[in-house]
mmCIF file of C-alpha atoms in Angstrom:
data_model
loop_
_atom_site.group_PDB
_atom_site.id
_atom_site.type_symbol
_atom_site.label_atom_id
_atom_site.label_comp_id
_atom_site.label_asym_id
_atom_site.label_seq_id
_atom_site.Cartn_x
_atom_site.Cartn_y
_atom_site.Cartn_z
ATOM 1 C CA UNK A 44 28.554 -11.130 10.153
ATOM 2 C CA UNK A 45 30.427 -14.405 10.287
ATOM 3 C CA UNK A 46 30.540 -17.023 7.536
ATOM 4 C CA UNK A 47 27.582 -18.954 8.925
ATOM 5 C CA UNK A 48 25.356 -15.879 9.080
ATOM 6 C CA UNK A 49 26.334 -14.771 5.591
ATOM 7 C CA UNK A 50 25.664 -18.229 4.170
ATOM 8 C CA UNK A 51 22.302 -18.471 5.934
ATOM 9 C CA UNK A 52 21.249 -15.030 4.738
ATOM 10 C CA UNK A 53 22.170 -15.541 1.084
ATOM 11 C CA UNK A 54 20.754 -19.069 0.859
ATOM 12 C CA UNK A 55 17.570 -18.043 2.638
ATOM 13 C CA UNK A 56 17.074 -15.038 0.364
ATOM 14 C CA UNK A 57 17.515 -17.258 -2.687
ATOM 15 C CA UNK A 58 14.837 -19.642 -1.414
ATOM 16 C CA UNK A 59 12.533 -16.729 -0.584
ATOM 17 C CA UNK A 60 12.884 -15.120 -4.015
ATOM 18 C CA UNK A 61 12.101 -18.417 -5.775
ATOM 19 C CA UNK A 62 9.144 -19.217 -3.517
ATOM 20 C CA UNK A 63 7.646 -15.731 -3.843
ATOM 21 C CA UNK A 64 8.061 -15.845 -7.614
ATOM 22 C CA UNK A 65 6.419 -19.253 -7.926
ATOM 23 C CA UNK A 66 3.462 -18.431 -5.678
ATOM 24 C CA UNK A 67 3.095 -15.033 -7.331
ATOM 25 C CA UNK A 68 2.956 -16.701 -10.753
ATOM 26 C CA UNK A 69 0.446 -19.240 -9.433
ATOM 27 C CA UNK A 70 -1.747 -16.443 -8.121
ATOM 28 C CA UNK A 71 -1.652 -14.757 -11.536
ATOM 29 C CA UNK A 72 -2.646 -18.028 -13.210
ATOM 30 C CA UNK A 73 -5.650 -18.153 -10.870
ATOM 31 C CA UNK A 74 -6.659 -14.634 -11.843
ATOM 32 C CA UNK A 75 -5.327 -13.008 -8.673
ATOM 33 C CA UNK A 76 -2.750 -10.220 -8.209
ATOM 34 C CA UNK A 77 0.759 -11.584 -7.705
ATOM 35 C CA UNK A 78 0.869 -9.911 -4.295
ATOM 36 C CA UNK A 79 -1.613 -12.511 -2.985
ATOM 37 C CA UNK A 80 0.819 -15.362 -3.665
ATOM 38 C CA UNK A 81 3.769 -13.378 -2.317
ATOM 39 C CA UNK A 82 1.955 -12.583 0.927
ATOM 40 C CA UNK A 83 0.984 -16.240 1.301
ATOM 41 C CA UNK A 84 4.639 -17.171 0.794
ATOM 42 C CA UNK A 85 5.559 -14.963 3.743
ATOM 43 C CA UNK A 86 2.792 -16.413 5.917
ATOM 44 C CA UNK A 87 3.732 -19.988 4.953
ATOM 45 C CA UNK A 88 7.273 -19.411 6.194
ATOM 46 C CA UNK A 89 6.013 -17.997 9.495
ATOM 47 C CA UNK A 90 4.901 -19.717 12.699
ATOM 48 C CA UNK A 91 1.447 -20.623 11.341
ATOM 49 C CA UNK A 92 2.770 -23.779 9.649
ATOM 50 C CA UNK A 93 4.979 -26.293 11.493
ATOM 51 C CA UNK A 94 5.441 -23.791 14.352
ATOM 52 C CA UNK A 95 7.916 -21.785 12.297
ATOM 53 C CA UNK A 96 10.294 -24.704 11.681
ATOM 54 C CA UNK A 97 10.808 -23.678 8.038
ATOM 55 C CA UNK A 98 11.668 -20.088 8.835
ATOM 56 C CA UNK A 99 13.888 -21.139 11.755
ATOM 57 C CA UNK A 100 15.872 -23.356 9.400
ATOM 58 C CA UNK A 101 16.134 -20.814 6.586
ATOM 59 C CA UNK A 102 16.374 -17.649 8.676
ATOM 60 C CA UNK A 103 17.913 -18.181 12.120
ATOM 61 C CA UNK A 104 17.172 -15.541 14.722
ATOM 62 C CA UNK A 105 20.581 -13.906 14.443
ATOM 63 C CA UNK A 106 19.937 -12.680 10.892
ATOM 64 C CA UNK A 107 16.347 -11.454 11.294
ATOM 65 C CA UNK A 108 17.467 -7.944 12.147
ATOM 66 C CA UNK A 109 19.180 -7.866 8.767
ATOM 67 C CA UNK A 110 15.961 -9.024 7.111
ATOM 68 C CA UNK A 111 14.028 -6.272 8.891
ATOM 69 C CA UNK A 112 16.513 -3.707 7.571
ATOM 70 C CA UNK A 113 16.151 -4.990 4.007
ATOM 71 C CA UNK A 114 12.368 -4.965 4.394
ATOM 72 C CA UNK A 115 12.433 -1.331 5.540
ATOM 73 C CA UNK A 116 14.386 -0.329 2.438
ATOM 74 C CA UNK A 117 11.928 -2.251 0.262
ATOM 75 C CA UNK A 118 8.917 -0.521 1.819
ATOM 76 C CA UNK A 119 10.583 2.880 1.463
ATOM 77 C CA UNK A 120 11.233 2.291 -2.244
ATOM 78 C CA UNK A 121 7.684 0.994 -2.727
ATOM 79 C CA UNK A 122 6.173 4.053 -1.071
ATOM 80 C CA UNK A 123 8.401 6.298 -3.172
ATOM 81 C CA UNK A 124 7.099 4.627 -6.344
ATOM 82 C CA UNK A 125 3.500 5.034 -5.145
ATOM 83 C CA UNK A 126 4.156 8.736 -4.619
ATOM 84 C CA UNK A 127 5.895 8.935 -7.990
ATOM 85 C CA UNK A 128 2.818 7.530 -9.734
ATOM 86 C CA UNK A 129 0.313 9.659 -7.816
ATOM 87 C CA UNK A 130 -1.237 12.036 -10.316
ATOM 88 C CA UNK A 131 -3.374 14.969 -9.162
ATOM 89 C CA UNK A 132 -4.802 15.303 -12.676
ATOM 90 C CA UNK A 133 -6.795 12.124 -12.059
ATOM 91 C CA UNK A 134 -8.711 13.946 -9.351
ATOM 92 C CA UNK A 135 -9.257 17.090 -11.388
ATOM 93 C CA UNK A 136 -10.531 15.070 -14.339
ATOM 94 C CA UNK A 137 -13.139 13.075 -12.443
ATOM 95 C CA UNK A 138 -15.310 15.846 -11.034
ATOM 96 C CA UNK A 139 -17.251 15.509 -7.800
ATOM 97 C CA UNK A 140 -17.857 11.768 -8.225
ATOM 98 C CA UNK A 141 -14.373 10.715 -7.100
ATOM 99 C CA UNK A 142 -14.371 13.152 -4.186
ATOM 100 C CA UNK A 143 -17.734 12.011 -2.816
ATOM 101 C CA UNK A 144 -17.030 8.295 -3.315
ATOM 102 C CA UNK A 145 -13.623 8.631 -1.651
ATOM 103 C CA UNK A 146 -14.983 10.593 1.297
ATOM 104 C CA UNK A 147 -17.831 8.140 1.827
ATOM 105 C CA UNK A 148 -15.596 5.070 1.462
ATOM 106 C CA UNK A 149 -13.226 6.521 4.062
ATOM 107 C CA UNK A 150 -15.667 7.929 6.620
ATOM 108 C CA UNK A 151 -18.092 4.998 6.885
ATOM 109 C CA UNK A 152 -15.482 2.227 7.372
ATOM 110 C CA UNK A 153 -13.491 4.558 9.651
ATOM 111 C CA UNK A 154 -16.504 5.041 11.898
ATOM 112 C CA UNK A 155 -17.447 1.358 11.848
ATOM 113 C CA UNK A 156 -13.848 0.329 12.482
ATOM 114 C CA UNK A 157 -13.640 2.630 15.499
ATOM 115 C CA UNK A 158 -16.864 1.139 16.877
ATOM 116 C CA UNK A 159 -15.542 -2.368 16.262
ATOM 117 C CA UNK A 160 -12.428 -1.421 18.229
ATOM 118 C CA UNK A 161 -14.655 -0.707 21.240
ATOM 119 C CA UNK A 162 -16.054 -4.233 21.003
ATOM 120 C CA UNK A 163 -12.604 -5.808 20.565
ATOM 121 C CA UNK A 164 -11.001 -3.669 23.267
ATOM 122 C CA UNK A 165 -11.195 -6.238 26.051
ATOM 123 C CA UNK A 166 -9.634 -9.072 24.067
ATOM 124 C CA UNK A 167 -7.303 -7.236 21.685
ATOM 125 C CA UNK A 168 -6.911 -3.691 23.017
ATOM 126 C CA UNK A 169 -3.577 -2.083 23.777
ATOM 127 C CA UNK A 170 -2.601 0.448 26.422
ATOM 128 C CA UNK A 171 -3.634 3.502 24.388
ATOM 129 C CA UNK A 172 -7.362 3.082 23.791
ATOM 130 C CA UNK A 173 -7.695 6.221 21.659
ATOM 131 C CA UNK A 174 -4.844 5.204 19.368
ATOM 132 C CA UNK A 175 -6.296 1.684 19.135
ATOM 133 C CA UNK A 176 -9.702 2.992 18.058
ATOM 134 C CA UNK A 177 -8.308 5.480 15.555
ATOM 135 C CA UNK A 178 -5.920 2.948 14.080
ATOM 136 C CA UNK A 179 -8.653 0.351 13.605
ATOM 137 C CA UNK A 180 -10.713 2.978 11.814
ATOM 138 C CA UNK A 181 -7.799 3.729 9.472
ATOM 139 C CA UNK A 182 -7.052 0.050 8.863
ATOM 140 C CA UNK A 183 -10.653 -0.498 7.734
ATOM 141 C CA UNK A 184 -10.490 2.522 5.402
ATOM 142 C CA UNK A 185 -7.489 1.528 3.290
ATOM 143 C CA UNK A 186 -7.636 1.096 -0.483
ATOM 144 C CA UNK A 187 -4.462 -0.129 -2.195
ATOM 145 C CA UNK A 188 -3.902 2.133 -5.199
ATOM 146 C CA UNK A 189 -1.026 0.000 -6.624
ATOM 147 C CA UNK A 190 -2.945 -3.290 -6.539
ATOM 148 C CA UNK A 191 -6.104 -1.644 -7.854
ATOM 149 C CA UNK A 192 -4.113 -0.138 -10.730
ATOM 150 C CA UNK A 193 -2.589 -3.540 -11.491
ATOM 151 C CA UNK A 194 -6.036 -5.183 -11.556
ATOM 152 C CA UNK A 195 -7.375 -2.535 -13.939
ATOM 153 C CA UNK A 196 -4.318 -2.834 -16.192
ATOM 154 C CA UNK A 197 -4.590 -6.620 -16.374
ATOM 155 C CA UNK A 198 -8.269 -6.334 -17.268
ATOM 156 C CA UNK A 199 -7.720 -3.562 -19.873
ATOM 157 C CA UNK A 200 -9.851 -1.144 -17.850
ATOM 158 C CA UNK A 201 -7.532 1.781 -17.147
ATOM 159 C CA UNK A 202 -9.079 3.899 -19.916
ATOM 160 C CA UNK A 203 -12.692 2.946 -19.294
ATOM 161 C CA UNK A 204 -14.988 5.349 -17.422
ATOM 162 C CA UNK A 205 -15.082 2.932 -14.489
ATOM 163 C CA UNK A 206 -11.308 2.551 -14.444
ATOM 164 C CA UNK A 207 -10.708 6.295 -14.551
ATOM 165 C CA UNK A 208 -13.052 6.933 -11.614
ATOM 166 C CA UNK A 209 -11.629 4.000 -9.616
ATOM 167 C CA UNK A 210 -8.067 5.275 -10.030
ATOM 168 C CA UNK A 211 -9.095 8.788 -9.009
ATOM 169 C CA UNK A 212 -10.962 7.500 -5.946
ATOM 170 C CA UNK A 213 -8.072 5.272 -4.908
ATOM 171 C CA UNK A 214 -5.550 8.087 -5.275
ATOM 172 C CA UNK A 215 -7.640 10.352 -3.032
ATOM 173 C CA UNK A 216 -8.070 7.496 -0.565
ATOM 174 C CA UNK A 217 -4.307 6.987 -0.479
ATOM 175 C CA UNK A 218 -3.578 10.584 0.477
ATOM 176 C CA UNK A 219 -6.431 10.726 3.016
ATOM 177 C CA UNK A 220 -5.425 7.441 4.628
ATOM 178 C CA UNK A 221 -1.756 8.364 4.904
ATOM 179 C CA UNK A 222 -2.715 11.767 6.317
ATOM 180 C CA UNK A 223 -4.973 10.172 8.932
ATOM 181 C CA UNK A 224 -2.282 7.652 9.869
ATOM 182 C CA UNK A 225 0.294 10.427 10.180
ATOM 183 C CA UNK A 226 -2.086 12.312 12.479
ATOM 184 C CA UNK A 227 -2.609 9.241 14.675
ATOM 185 C CA UNK A 228 1.137 8.627 14.883
ATOM 186 C CA UNK A 229 1.671 12.280 15.767
ATOM 187 C CA UNK A 230 -0.904 12.452 18.562
ATOM 188 C CA UNK A 231 -0.091 9.033 20.027
ATOM 189 C CA UNK A 232 3.244 10.142 21.452
ATOM 190 C CA UNK A 233 5.052 7.232 19.760
ATOM 191 C CA UNK A 234 8.206 9.304 19.399
ATOM 192 C CA UNK A 235 8.714 9.101 23.181
ATOM 193 C CA UNK A 236 10.676 11.827 24.995
ATOM 194 C CA UNK A 237 11.533 13.534 21.709
ATOM 195 C CA UNK A 238 7.879 14.129 20.864
ATOM 196 C CA UNK A 239 8.625 17.842 20.301
ATOM 197 C CA UNK A 240 10.216 16.882 16.985
ATOM 198 C CA UNK A 241 6.758 16.219 15.548
ATOM 199 C CA UNK A 242 6.364 19.997 15.313
ATOM 200 C CA UNK A 243 9.010 19.942 12.592
ATOM 201 C CA UNK A 244 6.769 17.842 10.340
ATOM 202 C CA UNK A 245 4.787 20.873 9.143
ATOM 203 C CA UNK A 246 7.791 23.010 8.098
ATOM 204 C CA UNK A 247 9.297 19.901 6.506
ATOM 205 C CA UNK A 248 6.141 19.354 4.439
ATOM 206 C CA UNK A 249 6.023 23.028 3.444
ATOM 207 C CA UNK A 250 9.701 22.954 2.477
ATOM 208 C CA UNK A 251 9.275 19.852 0.331
ATOM 209 C CA UNK A 252 6.245 21.244 -1.507
ATOM 210 C CA UNK A 253 7.259 24.868 -1.926
ATOM 211 C CA UNK A 254 11.063 24.759 -1.959
ATOM 212 C CA UNK A 255 12.306 21.337 -3.033
ATOM 213 C CA UNK A 256 9.650 20.754 -5.693
ATOM 214 C CA UNK A 257 10.220 24.112 -7.509
ATOM 215 C CA UNK A 258 13.988 23.599 -7.345
ATOM 216 C CA UNK A 259 13.671 20.143 -8.868
ATOM 217 C CA UNK A 260 11.310 21.458 -11.560
ATOM 218 C CA UNK A 261 13.768 24.223 -12.413
ATOM 219 C CA UNK A 262 16.642 21.757 -12.627
ATOM 220 C CA UNK A 263 14.628 19.477 -14.904
ATOM 221 C CA UNK A 264 13.543 22.354 -17.162
ATOM 222 C CA UNK A 265 17.194 23.100 -17.880
ATOM 223 C CA UNK A 266 17.731 19.495 -19.004
ATOM 224 C CA UNK A 267 14.755 18.517 -21.184
ATOM 225 C CA UNK A 268 16.655 15.453 -22.413
ATOM 226 C CA UNK A 269 17.485 14.238 -18.894
ATOM 227 C CA UNK A 270 17.858 10.460 -18.697
ATOM 228 C CA UNK A 271 18.449 8.103 -15.799
ATOM 229 C CA UNK A 272 22.219 8.060 -15.614
ATOM 230 C CA UNK A 273 23.960 6.426 -12.617
ATOM 231 C CA UNK A 274 24.429 9.900 -11.145
ATOM 232 C CA UNK A 275 20.746 10.787 -11.474
ATOM 233 C CA UNK A 276 19.713 7.416 -10.037
ATOM 234 C CA UNK A 277 22.054 7.916 -7.092
ATOM 235 C CA UNK A 278 20.520 11.357 -6.503
ATOM 236 C CA UNK A 279 16.984 9.922 -6.548
ATOM 237 C CA UNK A 280 17.944 7.139 -4.141
ATOM 238 C CA UNK A 281 19.693 9.546 -1.805
ATOM 239 C CA UNK A 282 16.701 11.894 -1.887
ATOM 240 C CA UNK A 283 14.112 9.255 -1.057
ATOM 241 C CA UNK A 284 16.236 7.741 1.727
ATOM 242 C CA UNK A 285 16.988 11.148 3.270
ATOM 243 C CA UNK A 286 13.330 12.147 3.092
ATOM 244 C CA UNK A 287 12.351 8.835 4.706
ATOM 245 C CA UNK A 288 14.979 9.333 7.403
ATOM 246 C CA UNK A 289 13.728 12.862 8.071
ATOM 247 C CA UNK A 290 10.123 11.845 8.758
ATOM 248 C CA UNK A 291 11.301 8.908 10.887
ATOM 249 C CA UNK A 292 13.450 11.294 12.926
ATOM 250 C CA UNK A 293 10.686 13.821 13.542
ATOM 251 C CA UNK A 294 8.501 11.065 14.988
ATOM 252 C CA UNK A 295 6.280 10.099 12.073
ATOM 253 C CA UNK A 296 7.319 7.048 10.057
ATOM 254 C CA UNK A 297 9.768 6.661 7.223
ATOM 255 C CA UNK A 298 7.000 5.643 4.802
ATOM 256 C CA UNK A 299 5.657 9.206 4.790
ATOM 257 C CA UNK A 300 8.978 10.748 3.783
ATOM 258 C CA UNK A 301 9.491 8.223 0.986
ATOM 259 C CA UNK A 302 5.960 8.803 -0.326
ATOM 260 C CA UNK A 303 6.354 12.571 -0.146
ATOM 261 C CA UNK A 304 9.622 12.555 -2.074
ATOM 262 C CA UNK A 305 7.939 10.589 -4.857
ATOM 263 C CA UNK A 306 5.111 13.133 -4.944
ATOM 264 C CA UNK A 307 7.375 16.181 -5.246
ATOM 265 C CA UNK A 308 9.432 14.889 -8.163
ATOM 266 C CA UNK A 309 8.430 16.905 -11.246
ATOM 267 C CA UNK A 310 5.867 15.403 -13.605
ATOM 268 C CA UNK A 311 6.078 17.875 -16.486
ATOM 269 C CA UNK A 312 8.738 16.922 -19.001
ATOM 270 C CA UNK A 313 9.956 13.932 -16.977
ATOM 271 C CA UNK A 314 7.770 11.151 -18.343
ATOM 272 C CA UNK A 315 10.691 9.146 -19.728
ATOM 273 C CA UNK A 316 12.801 9.733 -16.625
ATOM 274 C CA UNK A 317 10.039 8.633 -14.267
ATOM 275 C CA UNK A 318 9.409 5.524 -16.351
ATOM 276 C CA UNK A 319 13.089 4.605 -16.135
ATOM 277 C CA UNK A 320 13.189 5.270 -12.381
ATOM 278 C CA UNK A 321 10.122 3.085 -11.944
ATOM 279 C CA UNK A 322 11.551 0.258 -14.026
ATOM 280 C CA UNK A 323 15.034 0.284 -12.498
ATOM 281 C CA UNK A 324 13.948 0.518 -8.875
ATOM 282 C CA UNK A 325 10.690 -1.377 -9.275
ATOM 283 C CA UNK A 326 12.143 -4.558 -10.727
ATOM 284 C CA UNK A 327 14.754 -5.047 -8.015
ATOM 285 C CA UNK A 328 12.325 -4.030 -5.310
ATOM 286 C CA UNK A 329 9.541 -6.330 -6.476
ATOM 287 C CA UNK A 330 11.869 -9.270 -6.987
ATOM 288 C CA UNK A 331 13.969 -9.114 -3.820
ATOM 289 C CA UNK A 332 13.140 -6.477 -1.224
ATOM 290 C CA UNK A 333 9.338 -6.717 -1.114
ATOM 291 C CA UNK A 334 9.428 -10.539 -0.745
ATOM 292 C CA UNK A 335 11.684 -9.892 2.256
ATOM 293 C CA UNK A 336 9.019 -7.541 3.624
ATOM 294 C CA UNK A 337 6.358 -10.218 3.095
ATOM 295 C CA UNK A 338 8.564 -12.657 4.991
ATOM 296 C CA UNK A 339 9.108 -10.238 7.876
ATOM 297 C CA UNK A 340 5.370 -9.522 7.942
ATOM 298 C CA UNK A 341 4.552 -13.234 7.729
ATOM 299 C CA UNK A 342 6.851 -14.107 10.624
ATOM 300 C CA UNK A 343 4.533 -12.045 12.845
ATOM 301 C CA UNK A 344 1.390 -13.862 11.674
ATOM 302 C CA UNK A 345 0.450 -16.836 13.826
ATOM 303 C CA UNK A 346 -2.888 -18.436 13.014
ATOM 304 C CA UNK A 347 -2.086 -21.783 14.613
ATOM 305 C CA UNK A 348 -3.907 -20.978 17.863
ATOM 306 C CA UNK A 349 -6.932 -19.155 16.482
ATOM 307 C CA UNK A 350 -9.938 -20.622 18.273
ATOM 308 C CA UNK A 351 -13.659 -20.068 18.042
ATOM 309 C CA UNK A 352 -13.364 -16.606 19.577
ATOM 310 C CA UNK A 353 -10.681 -15.670 17.063
ATOM 311 C CA UNK A 354 -12.803 -16.865 14.153
ATOM 312 C CA UNK A 355 -15.705 -14.819 15.487
ATOM 313 C CA UNK A 356 -13.507 -11.734 15.679
ATOM 314 C CA UNK A 357 -12.263 -12.392 12.136
ATOM 315 C CA UNK A 358 -15.855 -12.641 10.878
ATOM 316 C CA UNK A 359 -16.669 -9.273 12.456
ATOM 317 C CA UNK A 360 -13.518 -7.709 11.019
ATOM 318 C CA UNK A 361 -14.419 -8.955 7.538
ATOM 319 C CA UNK A 362 -18.008 -7.767 7.895
ATOM 320 C CA UNK A 363 -16.921 -4.258 8.906
ATOM 321 C CA UNK A 364 -14.075 -4.063 6.385
ATOM 322 C CA UNK A 365 -16.054 -5.293 3.388
ATOM 323 C CA UNK A 366 -19.450 -3.909 4.355
ATOM 324 C CA UNK A 367 -18.221 -0.468 5.385
ATOM 325 C CA UNK A 368 -16.039 0.096 2.349
ATOM 326 C CA UNK A 369 -18.535 -1.378 -0.133
ATOM 327 C CA UNK A 370 -21.567 0.432 1.277
ATOM 328 C CA UNK A 371 -19.802 3.786 1.486
ATOM 329 C CA UNK A 372 -18.531 3.650 -2.096
ATOM 330 C CA UNK A 373 -21.706 2.092 -3.558
ATOM 331 C CA UNK A 374 -24.152 4.560 -1.991
ATOM 332 C CA UNK A 375 -22.031 7.555 -3.000
ATOM 333 C CA UNK A 376 -21.723 6.268 -6.571
ATOM 334 C CA UNK A 377 -25.481 5.684 -6.842
ATOM 335 C CA UNK A 378 -26.211 9.164 -5.480
ATOM 336 C CA UNK A 379 -24.032 10.461 -8.325
ATOM 337 C CA UNK A 380 -26.274 8.541 -10.775
ATOM 338 C CA UNK A 381 -23.679 5.903 -11.645
ATOM 339 C CA UNK A 382 -25.286 2.730 -13.114
ATOM 340 C CA UNK A 383 -26.029 -0.075 -10.643
ATOM 341 C CA UNK A 384 -23.443 -2.631 -11.805
ATOM 342 C CA UNK A 385 -20.792 0.018 -12.335
ATOM 343 C CA UNK A 386 -21.416 1.302 -8.800
ATOM 344 C CA UNK A 387 -21.055 -2.213 -7.402
ATOM 345 C CA UNK A 388 -17.875 -2.771 -9.434
ATOM 346 C CA UNK A 389 -16.404 0.505 -8.170
ATOM 347 C CA UNK A 390 -17.232 -0.440 -4.569
ATOM 348 C CA UNK A 391 -15.585 -3.831 -5.139
ATOM 349 C CA UNK A 392 -12.418 -2.191 -6.415
ATOM 350 C CA UNK A 393 -12.328 0.154 -3.425
ATOM 351 C CA UNK A 394 -12.252 -2.929 -1.171
ATOM 352 C CA UNK A 395 -8.853 -3.904 -2.577
ATOM 353 C CA UNK A 396 -6.267 -3.540 0.195
ATOM 354 C CA UNK A 397 -3.171 -5.589 -0.662
ATOM 355 C CA UNK A 398 0.329 -4.450 0.206
ATOM 356 C CA UNK A 399 -0.788 -0.998 1.354
ATOM 357 C CA UNK A 400 -2.816 -2.572 4.159
ATOM 358 C CA UNK A 401 0.136 -4.730 5.190
ATOM 359 C CA UNK A 402 2.344 -1.659 5.462
ATOM 360 C CA UNK A 403 -0.239 0.119 7.610
ATOM 361 C CA UNK A 404 -0.662 -2.959 9.830
ATOM 362 C CA UNK A 405 3.086 -3.252 10.309
ATOM 363 C CA UNK A 406 3.251 0.411 11.319
ATOM 364 C CA UNK A 407 0.492 -0.233 13.849
ATOM 365 C CA UNK A 408 2.225 -3.309 15.234
ATOM 366 C CA UNK A 409 5.600 -1.574 15.379
ATOM 367 C CA UNK A 410 4.190 1.436 17.247
ATOM 368 C CA UNK A 411 2.086 -0.664 19.617
ATOM 369 C CA UNK A 412 -1.347 0.353 18.317
ATOM 370 C CA UNK A 413 -2.338 -3.315 17.913
ATOM 371 C CA UNK A 414 -0.991 -6.626 19.214
ATOM 372 C CA UNK A 415 0.168 -9.699 17.316
ATOM 373 C CA UNK A 416 -3.105 -11.625 17.669
ATOM 374 C CA UNK A 417 -5.190 -8.874 16.091
ATOM 375 C CA UNK A 418 -2.443 -8.195 13.555
ATOM 376 C CA UNK A 419 -2.695 -11.805 12.353
ATOM 377 C CA UNK A 420 -6.450 -11.539 11.868
ATOM 378 C CA UNK A 421 -6.120 -8.227 10.056
ATOM 379 C CA UNK A 422 -3.568 -9.714 7.640
ATOM 380 C CA UNK A 423 -6.085 -12.426 6.778
ATOM 381 C CA UNK A 424 -8.656 -9.693 6.138
ATOM 382 C CA UNK A 425 -6.232 -7.877 3.822
ATOM 383 C CA UNK A 426 -5.596 -11.039 1.802
ATOM 384 C CA UNK A 427 -9.273 -12.016 1.505
ATOM 385 C CA UNK A 428 -10.546 -8.564 0.560
ATOM 386 C CA UNK A 429 -7.901 -8.310 -2.157
ATOM 387 C CA UNK A 430 -8.543 -11.832 -3.455
ATOM 388 C CA UNK A 431 -12.284 -11.310 -3.816
ATOM 389 C CA UNK A 432 -11.929 -8.289 -6.125
ATOM 390 C CA UNK A 433 -11.192 -10.202 -9.345
ATOM 391 C CA UNK A 434 -13.994 -12.804 -9.126
ATOM 392 C CA UNK A 435 -16.546 -10.187 -8.083
ATOM 393 C CA UNK A 436 -15.579 -7.936 -10.983
ATOM 394 C CA UNK A 437 -16.005 -10.822 -13.417
ATOM 395 C CA UNK A 438 -19.428 -11.584 -11.960
ATOM 396 C CA UNK A 439 -20.507 -7.940 -12.088
ATOM 397 C CA UNK A 440 -19.225 -6.726 -15.453
ATOM 398 C CA UNK A 441 -17.840 -9.748 -17.273
ATOM 399 C CA UNK A 442 -14.383 -10.858 -18.329
ATOM 400 C CA UNK A 443 -11.660 -8.586 -19.787
ATOM 401 C CA UNK A 444 -12.811 -9.023 -23.406
ATOM 402 C CA UNK A 445 -16.227 -7.709 -22.520
ATOM 403 C CA UNK A 446 -14.723 -4.861 -20.518
ATOM 404 C CA UNK A 447 -12.813 -3.612 -23.545
ATOM 405 C CA UNK A 448 -16.091 -2.467 -25.025
ATOM 406 C CA UNK A 449 -16.579 -0.080 -22.100
ATOM 407 C CA UNK A 450 -13.730 2.224 -23.224
ATOM 408 C CA UNK A 451 -15.849 4.927 -24.807
ATOM 409 C CA UNK A 452 -15.664 8.191 -22.895
ATOM 410 C CA UNK A 453 -12.584 7.976 -20.648
ATOM 411 C CA UNK A 454 -10.244 10.984 -20.432
ATOM 412 C CA UNK A 455 -6.876 9.991 -21.861
ATOM 413 C CA UNK A 456 -4.644 11.743 -19.331
ATOM 414 C CA UNK A 457 -5.895 9.910 -16.260
ATOM 415 C CA UNK A 458 -4.386 6.540 -17.112
ATOM 416 C CA UNK A 459 -1.393 7.468 -19.203
ATOM 417 C CA UNK A 460 1.287 6.162 -16.889
ATOM 418 C CA UNK A 461 -0.117 3.463 -14.652
ATOM 419 C CA UNK A 462 2.869 1.223 -14.102
ATOM 420 C CA UNK A 463 2.753 0.752 -10.339
ATOM 421 C CA UNK A 464 3.736 -2.737 -9.204
ATOM 422 C CA UNK A 465 1.180 -4.941 -7.548
#
């Protein structure tokens, strides 16, 4: 890097951090998750407004590869934190309700999304029709556990019966969605001539769960007072990056390795350590690296040429995304004898997509499952479905003060450590 590139990068990052912070704070003032404002900051800097003149001035083309690298690190850390906060006890404590709601809210939008892909094939399809259909089904099935957890925390609902079930459903959805995406990546042949490496994914998963996890648990049990020293932090960082690199190398995507490493870190006796890891990594990631990801994602969104046909496609995407997810979750909740308004509120929460959807869409764009035009429309869908959650919840079950009265029968363990960043 020469002096000009270094100056452009540092000055541009400073402007991005400030803009993301301001729009994130504005979104919070309007009752929305901060991620809504941060995503809009990325889109505003892209080609949608002024044909990309702002981003061209702040981030010349010769430094965008550096931005993409920073964004990849930010996504890896984010996925690690999601895995770190994933708690299987939430599933065990919620009975069959969470399992049936999760299955229904995955299968129905997946099927509808695949059918929608058939309709959009002529205008937006890519070379691999099967991968296109499967990916659209997955994209419609996503629920963003981190944003959902943030919404519940802000509304004092994490210990209510509704909050407990929503967190359990979202955690199951997360694992199912990532598993489906991994399967699509594996069968699509995206690894090219080295596709044989995908066979190593299964022994890698087995090794992480049945070798690495017990070794880490044994190491932690010998140090019950373990704190986050620089050495421990370096070990955690090295582990998540190596795990991410391993899954990228075998032909999956680095997000799966980062998520898996977060899942295998011991939970018993490490509450303080995990909180410190979350705080140390989360603050830097949320303040700097994720805004870079939003910028990189926003640079690929171009809504300036969306015509009548594009608006029609967007309307169909929203109908399938919202209707499929809401109907699947609502019907399953009602069949489990959940009250009407609580069922509707749960279905609304399951429609929250946020940053998780953006990560999935970027994987699809990177691997050629979708093109830039459809990607832009899907990003709009992700923003709108996340933004509608708060107002709909207020309409259905009242404002946070009212919701506090709902905390009567919730199991304590299911919401004891919800700190995931939105």
